[in-house]
Amino acid sequence: MLQELIQRLLAGDRHALSQLVSLVERQDMQVPELLQAIAPHTGRSYCVGVTGPPGSGKSTLVDALAHVIRQEGLSVGILAVDPTSPYTGGAVLGDRIRMQRHYLDHSVFIRSMASRGSRGGIAAALLGAVRLLDAAGKDIVLVETAGVGQGEIDVTAVADTVVVVLVPEAGDAIQTMKAGIMEAADIFIVNKADREGAAAMVNALKGMLSLGQRVPGWKVPVVTTQAQTGNGVPEMYDVIQQHRQFLVSSSQLERRRIERRRLAFLSHLEGALHSRIEGLLQGEGELADLAKAVERGEVEPITAAEKVVARVALPTLSPSPAQEQAE
Ligand SMILES: Nc1nc2c(ncn2[C@@H]2O[C@H](COP(=O)(O)OP(=O)(O)OP(=O)(O)O)[C@@H](O)[C@H]2O)c(=O)[nH]1
Ligand SMILES: [Mg+2]
């Protein structure tokens, strides 16, 4: 069943793609097997992350960008992670309607991913979905995430190029956006350039950027757009391509991808160990007893934790019997 779906995915079947994204979204048990099977068929597509404050025009911009990319004859996959926050409760429907013009175009795959569940779970699902689009042969994958709020998903975990979308009046938003995402920006967009204050916003960003280059050799560009009319969107695509060329020619694309694989491995490992420990603590046995002793104040928390790590969590890292004998 899974094998058949994978074969269809690799052959470019969008229904198989859709079904497999659902599988990844509900964190099905077969996900590791799936991702392992498609791994040899990934690495060709290019992922652009589009993030920024709510309502800054990310969806409209992604839609317009997809249009420009399609005109170049490239295929596009779009993933939108809907923030859990109630103020964007209608985002799924809204995005669907706005992006409807692509629905008849079979080279564009659009998916709004539910963001219920743990942050780690959503991040893992997004990573899996990007891999699936890659294996399905999409040339460009566009990922929209909210850049603020509690449900915030770190788009740098999947994106080769990070685009941060701001609006002329986003002065406050810059303050509330996690500093990390401002620093992670490879490209800044000042959208809604039809509004007053766009030039001032561009200047403020350029001023901030002149304080230092995060990535040596790359001067973060600031592009103004009007997503609704499409003004500035071809220029936006140009700078995305320039950034891609920069990453490739400086070997940083591969370095970024290596680092992302390392981080994905670590974060999954952390999550898996965490839930394993939670399970052990809730059950009966030595570890649960120790936890109770900690609660009663009989054993110091730190002492107990170190004891557990030494004995339970890393048994395979302790010396093998052969090594012990040799000592
Ligand atoms: N005036 C103006 N309005 C725009 C522009 N681009 C988008 N909008 C409008 O801004 C509103 C929000 O646009 P979205 O694309 O939904 O913004 P978003 O960042 O995806 O929003 P969330 O996903 O809810 O965070 C919509 O009503 C758009 O029509 C623009 O360039 N100028
Ligand atoms: Mg949106």
Coordinates of C-alpha atoms and ligand atoms in Angstrom, one line a residue:
M1 CA 0.0 0.0 0.0
L2 CA 2.7 2.5 1.1
Q3 CA 5.0 1.3 -1.7
E4 CA 2.3 1.8 -4.3
L5 CA 1.7 5.3 -3.1
I6 CA 5.4 6.1 -3.2
Q7 CA 5.7 4.8 -6.7
R8 CA 2.7 7.0 -7.8
L9 CA 4.2 10.0 -5.9
L10 CA 7.5 9.6 -7.8
A11 CA 5.6 9.3 -11.1
G12 CA 4.0 12.7 -10.3
D13 CA 0.6 11.6 -9.2
R14 CA -1.0 14.5 -7.2
H15 CA -3.5 12.3 -5.4
A16 CA -0.7 10.1 -4.1
L17 CA 1.2 13.3 -3.1
S18 CA -1.9 14.6 -1.3
Q19 CA -2.5 11.3 0.5
L20 CA 1.1 11.1 1.6
V21 CA 1.1 14.7 2.9
S22 CA -1.9 13.7 5.1
L23 CA 0.0 10.7 6.3
V24 CA 2.9 13.0 7.3
E25 CA 0.5 15.5 8.8
R26 CA -1.1 13.0 11.2
Q27 CA 2.3 11.6 12.1
D28 CA 1.5 8.1 11.0
M29 CA 3.7 5.3 12.1
Q30 CA 4.8 4.7 8.5
V31 CA 6.4 8.1 8.2
P32 CA 10.0 7.1 8.9
E33 CA 9.7 4.3 6.3
L34 CA 8.2 6.8 3.8
L35 CA 10.9 9.4 4.3
Q36 CA 13.6 6.9 4.0
A37 CA 12.2 5.5 0.8
I38 CA 11.9 8.9 -0.9
A39 CA 15.2 10.2 0.3
P40 CA 17.2 9.2 -2.8
H41 CA 14.7 11.2 -4.9
T42 CA 15.1 14.4 -2.9
G43 CA 17.5 17.4 -3.0
R44 CA 16.6 18.7 -6.4
S45 CA 13.9 21.2 -5.5
Y46 CA 14.5 24.7 -4.0
C47 CA 12.6 25.8 -0.9
V48 CA 11.7 29.4 -0.3
G49 CA 10.3 30.3 3.2
V50 CA 8.0 33.3 3.4
T51 CA 7.4 34.6 6.9
G52 CA 6.3 37.7 8.6
P53 CA 3.6 39.3 10.8
P54 CA -0.1 38.3 10.4
G55 CA -1.8 40.1 7.5
S56 CA 1.4 41.4 6.0
G57 CA 0.3 39.8 2.7
K58 CA 2.3 36.5 2.7
S59 CA -0.4 34.4 1.1
T60 CA -1.1 37.1 -1.6
L61 CA 2.6 37.4 -2.3
V62 CA 3.1 33.6 -2.4
D63 CA 0.2 33.4 -4.9
A64 CA 1.7 36.1 -7.1
L65 CA 5.1 34.6 -6.9
A66 CA 3.8 31.2 -7.9
H67 CA 2.3 32.8 -10.9
V68 CA 5.6 34.4 -11.9
I69 CA 7.4 31.1 -11.4
R70 CA 4.9 29.2 -13.5
Q71 CA 5.4 31.6 -16.3
E72 CA 9.0 30.5 -16.3
G73 CA 7.8 27.0 -16.9
L74 CA 8.7 25.7 -13.5
S75 CA 6.5 23.6 -11.2
V76 CA 5.5 24.9 -7.8
G77 CA 4.4 23.4 -4.5
I78 CA 2.9 25.7 -1.8
L79 CA 2.6 24.8 1.8
A80 CA 1.0 27.2 4.3
V81 CA 1.2 26.5 8.0
D82 CA -1.8 28.1 9.7
P83 CA -1.0 29.7 13.0
T84 CA -2.9 28.3 15.9
S85 CA -3.7 31.8 17.0
P86 CA -7.5 32.6 16.8
Y87 CA -7.1 35.8 14.8
T88 CA -6.2 33.9 11.7
G89 CA -8.9 31.3 12.2
G90 CA -10.2 31.8 8.7
A91 CA -6.8 31.6 7.0
V92 CA -7.4 28.2 5.4
L93 CA -10.5 29.1 3.6
G94 CA -9.2 32.6 2.8
D95 CA -6.0 31.1 1.3
R96 CA -7.9 28.6 -0.7
I97 CA -10.1 31.3 -2.3
R98 CA -7.3 33.6 -2.9
M99 CA -5.1 30.9 -4.5
Q100 CA -8.0 29.4 -6.5
R101 CA -6.6 30.5 -9.8
H102 CA -3.9 27.9 -9.4
Y103 CA -6.3 25.1 -8.8
L104 CA -6.8 24.4 -12.4
D105 CA -3.1 24.5 -13.0
H106 CA -1.8 20.9 -12.2
S107 CA 1.8 22.0 -11.8
V108 CA 0.9 23.9 -8.7
F109 CA 0.2 21.9 -5.6
I110 CA -1.3 23.9 -2.7
R111 CA -1.8 22.6 0.8
S112 CA -2.7 24.3 4.1
M113 CA -1.3 22.3 6.9
A114 CA -3.2 22.2 10.1
S115 CA -1.3 23.5 13.0
R116 CA -3.0 21.7 15.8
G117 CA -0.7 19.6 17.9
S118 CA 2.7 20.2 19.4
R119 CA 5.1 22.6 17.8
G120 CA 7.6 19.8 17.3
G121 CA 4.9 17.8 15.6
I122 CA 4.0 20.6 13.2
A123 CA 7.7 21.2 12.4
A124 CA 8.2 17.5 11.7
A125 CA 5.1 17.4 9.5
L126 CA 6.3 20.5 7.5
L127 CA 9.7 19.0 7.0
G128 CA 8.1 15.8 5.7
A129 CA 5.7 17.6 3.4
V130 CA 8.6 19.6 1.9
R131 CA 10.5 16.4 1.3
L132 CA 7.4 14.9 -0.4
L133 CA 7.0 17.9 -2.8
D134 CA 10.7 17.6 -3.6
A135 CA 10.3 13.9 -4.4
A136 CA 7.3 14.6 -6.4
G137 CA 9.5 16.8 -8.7
K138 CA 8.3 20.3 -7.7
D139 CA 11.0 22.7 -8.9
I140 CA 10.2 25.3 -6.3
V141 CA 8.5 24.8 -2.9
L142 CA 7.1 27.9 -1.3
V143 CA 6.4 27.7 2.5
E144 CA 4.3 30.3 4.3
T145 CA 4.6 30.5 8.1
A146 CA 3.7 33.1 10.6
G147 CA 6.7 34.9 11.9
V148 CA 5.2 35.9 15.3
G149 CA 3.3 34.3 18.1
Q150 CA 3.4 31.2 20.1
G151 CA 2.7 28.7 17.4
E152 CA 5.6 30.0 15.4
I153 CA 7.3 27.5 13.3
D154 CA 10.9 27.9 12.5
V155 CA 10.9 28.3 8.7
T156 CA 14.7 28.1 8.6
A157 CA 14.4 24.4 9.3
V158 CA 13.1 23.9 5.8
A159 CA 13.9 27.0 3.7
D160 CA 17.0 27.5 1.5
T161 CA 16.1 31.2 1.2
V162 CA 14.2 33.0 3.9
V163 CA 12.0 35.9 2.9
V164 CA 10.6 38.1 5.6
V165 CA 7.6 40.1 4.6
L166 CA 6.9 43.4 6.4
V167 CA 4.5 46.3 5.7
P168 CA 5.1 50.1 5.9
E169 CA 3.6 50.3 9.3
A170 CA 5.4 47.3 10.7
G171 CA 7.6 49.3 13.1
D172 CA 6.0 47.6 16.1
A173 CA 5.9 44.2 14.4
I174 CA 9.7 44.4 14.1
Q175 CA 9.9 44.7 17.9
T176 CA 7.6 41.8 18.6
M177 CA 9.0 39.5 15.9
K178 CA 11.5 37.1 17.3
A179 CA 14.9 38.6 16.8
G180 CA 15.9 35.3 15.3
I181 CA 13.7 35.6 12.3
M182 CA 14.9 39.1 11.5
E183 CA 18.4 37.8 11.6
A184 CA 17.5 34.8 9.5
A185 CA 16.2 37.0 6.7
D186 CA 18.0 36.5 3.4
I187 CA 15.6 39.0 1.7
F188 CA 13.3 41.6 3.1
I189 CA 10.1 42.5 1.4
V190 CA 8.2 45.7 2.2
N191 CA 4.7 44.7 0.9
K192 CA 1.7 47.0 0.6
A193 CA 4.0 49.6 -1.0
D194 CA 0.9 51.4 -2.1
R195 CA 0.6 52.6 1.5
E196 CA 2.2 55.6 3.1
G197 CA 5.6 55.1 4.8
A198 CA 6.9 52.4 2.5
A199 CA 10.1 54.4 1.7
A200 CA 10.7 55.1 5.3
M201 CA 10.3 51.4 6.2
V202 CA 12.8 50.5 3.4
N203 CA 15.3 53.1 4.8
A204 CA 14.8 51.8 8.4
L205 CA 15.6 48.3 7.2
K206 CA 18.6 49.3 5.2
G207 CA 19.9 51.3 8.1
M208 CA 19.5 48.2 10.3
L209 CA 21.2 46.0 7.7
S210 CA 24.1 48.4 7.2
L211 CA 25.2 47.5 10.8
G212 CA 26.6 44.2 9.6
Q213 CA 26.5 41.4 7.2
R214 CA 25.2 38.2 8.7
V215 CA 26.3 36.1 5.8
P216 CA 29.7 37.3 4.4
G217 CA 29.3 38.1 0.7
W218 CA 25.5 38.5 0.8
K219 CA 24.0 42.0 1.1
V220 CA 20.4 41.4 2.2
P221 CA 18.2 43.2 -0.4
V222 CA 15.1 45.1 0.5
V223 CA 12.4 44.9 -2.2
T224 CA 9.1 46.7 -2.3
T225 CA 6.0 44.9 -3.6
Q226 CA 2.3 45.3 -4.1
A227 CA 1.2 41.7 -3.8
Q228 CA -2.4 42.4 -4.9
T229 CA -1.4 43.9 -8.2
G230 CA 1.8 41.9 -8.6
N231 CA 4.0 45.0 -8.7
G232 CA 7.5 44.2 -7.6
V233 CA 6.9 40.4 -7.6
P234 CA 9.2 39.7 -10.6
E235 CA 11.9 41.7 -8.9
M236 CA 11.3 39.6 -5.8
Y237 CA 11.8 36.4 -7.8
D238 CA 14.9 37.9 -9.3
V239 CA 16.5 38.5 -5.9
I240 CA 15.5 35.0 -4.8
Q241 CA 17.3 33.6 -7.8
Q242 CA 20.3 35.8 -7.1
H243 CA 20.4 34.4 -3.5
R244 CA 20.1 30.9 -4.8
Q245 CA 23.0 31.5 -7.2
F246 CA 25.0 33.0 -4.3
L247 CA 24.4 30.0 -2.1
V248 CA 25.4 27.6 -4.8
S249 CA 28.5 29.4 -6.0
S250 CA 29.8 29.9 -2.4
S251 CA 29.0 26.2 -1.5
Q252 CA 26.7 27.5 1.3
L253 CA 23.6 25.8 0.0
E254 CA 25.1 22.4 0.8
R255 CA 26.4 23.7 4.1
R256 CA 22.9 25.0 5.0
R257 CA 21.4 21.7 4.1
I258 CA 23.9 19.7 6.1
E259 CA 23.2 21.9 9.1
R260 CA 19.5 21.5 8.7
R261 CA 19.8 17.7 8.6
R262 CA 21.9 17.8 11.7
L263 CA 19.3 20.0 13.5
A264 CA 16.4 17.9 12.4
F265 CA 18.1 14.8 13.7
L266 CA 18.8 16.4 17.0
S267 CA 15.4 17.8 17.5
H268 CA 13.7 14.5 16.6
L269 CA 16.0 12.7 18.9
E270 CA 15.2 15.1 21.7
G271 CA 11.5 14.7 21.2
A272 CA 11.6 11.0 21.0
L273 CA 13.7 10.7 24.1
H274 CA 11.4 13.1 25.9
S275 CA 8.3 11.2 25.2
R276 CA 10.0 7.9 26.1
I277 CA 11.0 9.3 29.4
E278 CA 7.5 10.7 30.0
G279 CA 6.2 7.3 29.4
L280 CA 8.5 5.7 31.8
L281 CA 7.7 8.2 34.5
Q282 CA 4.0 7.6 34.2
G283 CA 4.4 3.9 34.4
E284 CA 5.4 1.8 37.3
G285 CA 8.9 0.9 38.1
E286 CA 12.3 2.2 39.2
L287 CA 12.0 5.5 37.3
A288 CA 8.5 6.3 38.4
D289 CA 9.5 5.5 42.0
L290 CA 12.5 7.8 41.7
A291 CA 10.3 10.6 40.4
K292 CA 8.0 10.2 43.4
A293 CA 11.1 10.3 45.7
V294 CA 12.1 13.5 44.0
E295 CA 8.6 15.0 44.5
R296 CA 8.7 14.0 48.2
G297 CA 12.0 15.8 48.5
E298 CA 13.9 12.7 49.4
V299 CA 16.2 12.9 46.4
E300 CA 17.6 16.1 44.8
P301 CA 16.2 16.6 41.3
I302 CA 19.5 17.1 39.7
T303 CA 21.1 14.1 41.4
A304 CA 18.1 12.0 40.3
A305 CA 18.3 13.2 36.7
E306 CA 22.0 12.5 36.4
K307 CA 21.4 9.1 37.8
V308 CA 18.7 8.4 35.3
V309 CA 20.8 9.7 32.4
A310 CA 23.7 7.6 33.4
R311 CA 21.7 4.4 33.8
V312 CA 18.6 4.5 31.6
A313 CA 18.9 6.9 28.8
L314 CA 22.2 6.0 27.3
P315 CA 22.8 2.3 28.1
T316 CA 24.3 1.7 24.6
L317 CA 26.9 4.4 25.2
S318 CA 28.3 2.7 28.3
P319 CA 31.4 0.6 27.7
S320 CA 30.7 -2.8 26.2
P321 CA 31.6 -5.9 28.4
A322 CA 34.6 -6.5 26.3
Q323 CA 36.0 -3.0 26.9
E324 CA 35.2 -3.3 30.6
Q325 CA 37.3 -6.5 30.8
A326 CA 40.2 -4.9 29.1
E327 CA 40.3 -2.1 31.7
Ligands
LIG1 N1 -3.1 47.6 0.1 C1 -2.6 46.4 0.0 N2 -3.2 45.3 0.5 C2 -2.6 44.1 0.3 C3 -1.4 44.0 -0.4 N3 -1.1 42.7 -0.4 C4 -2.0 42.0 0.3 N4 -3.0 42.9 0.8 C5 -4.2 42.6 1.6 O1 -3.8 42.3 2.9 C6 -4.7 41.4 3.5 C7 -3.9 40.3 4.1 O2 -3.2 39.5 3.1 P1 -2.8 38.0 3.2 O3 -2.1 37.6 2.0 O4 -3.9 37.2 3.7 O5 -1.7 38.2 4.4 P2 -1.0 37.0 5.2 O6 0.3 37.6 5.7 O7 -1.0 35.8 4.4 O8 -2.0 36.9 6.5 P3 -2.0 35.7 7.5 O9 -1.7 34.4 6.8 O10 -3.3 35.7 8.1 O11 -0.9 36.0 8.5 C8 -5.6 40.9 2.4 O12 -6.8 41.6 2.5 C9 -4.9 41.3 1.1 O13 -5.7 41.6 0.1 C10 -0.8 45.2 -1.0 O14 0.2 45.1 -1.6 N5 -1.5 46.3 -0.8
MG2 MG -1.6 33.8 4.9

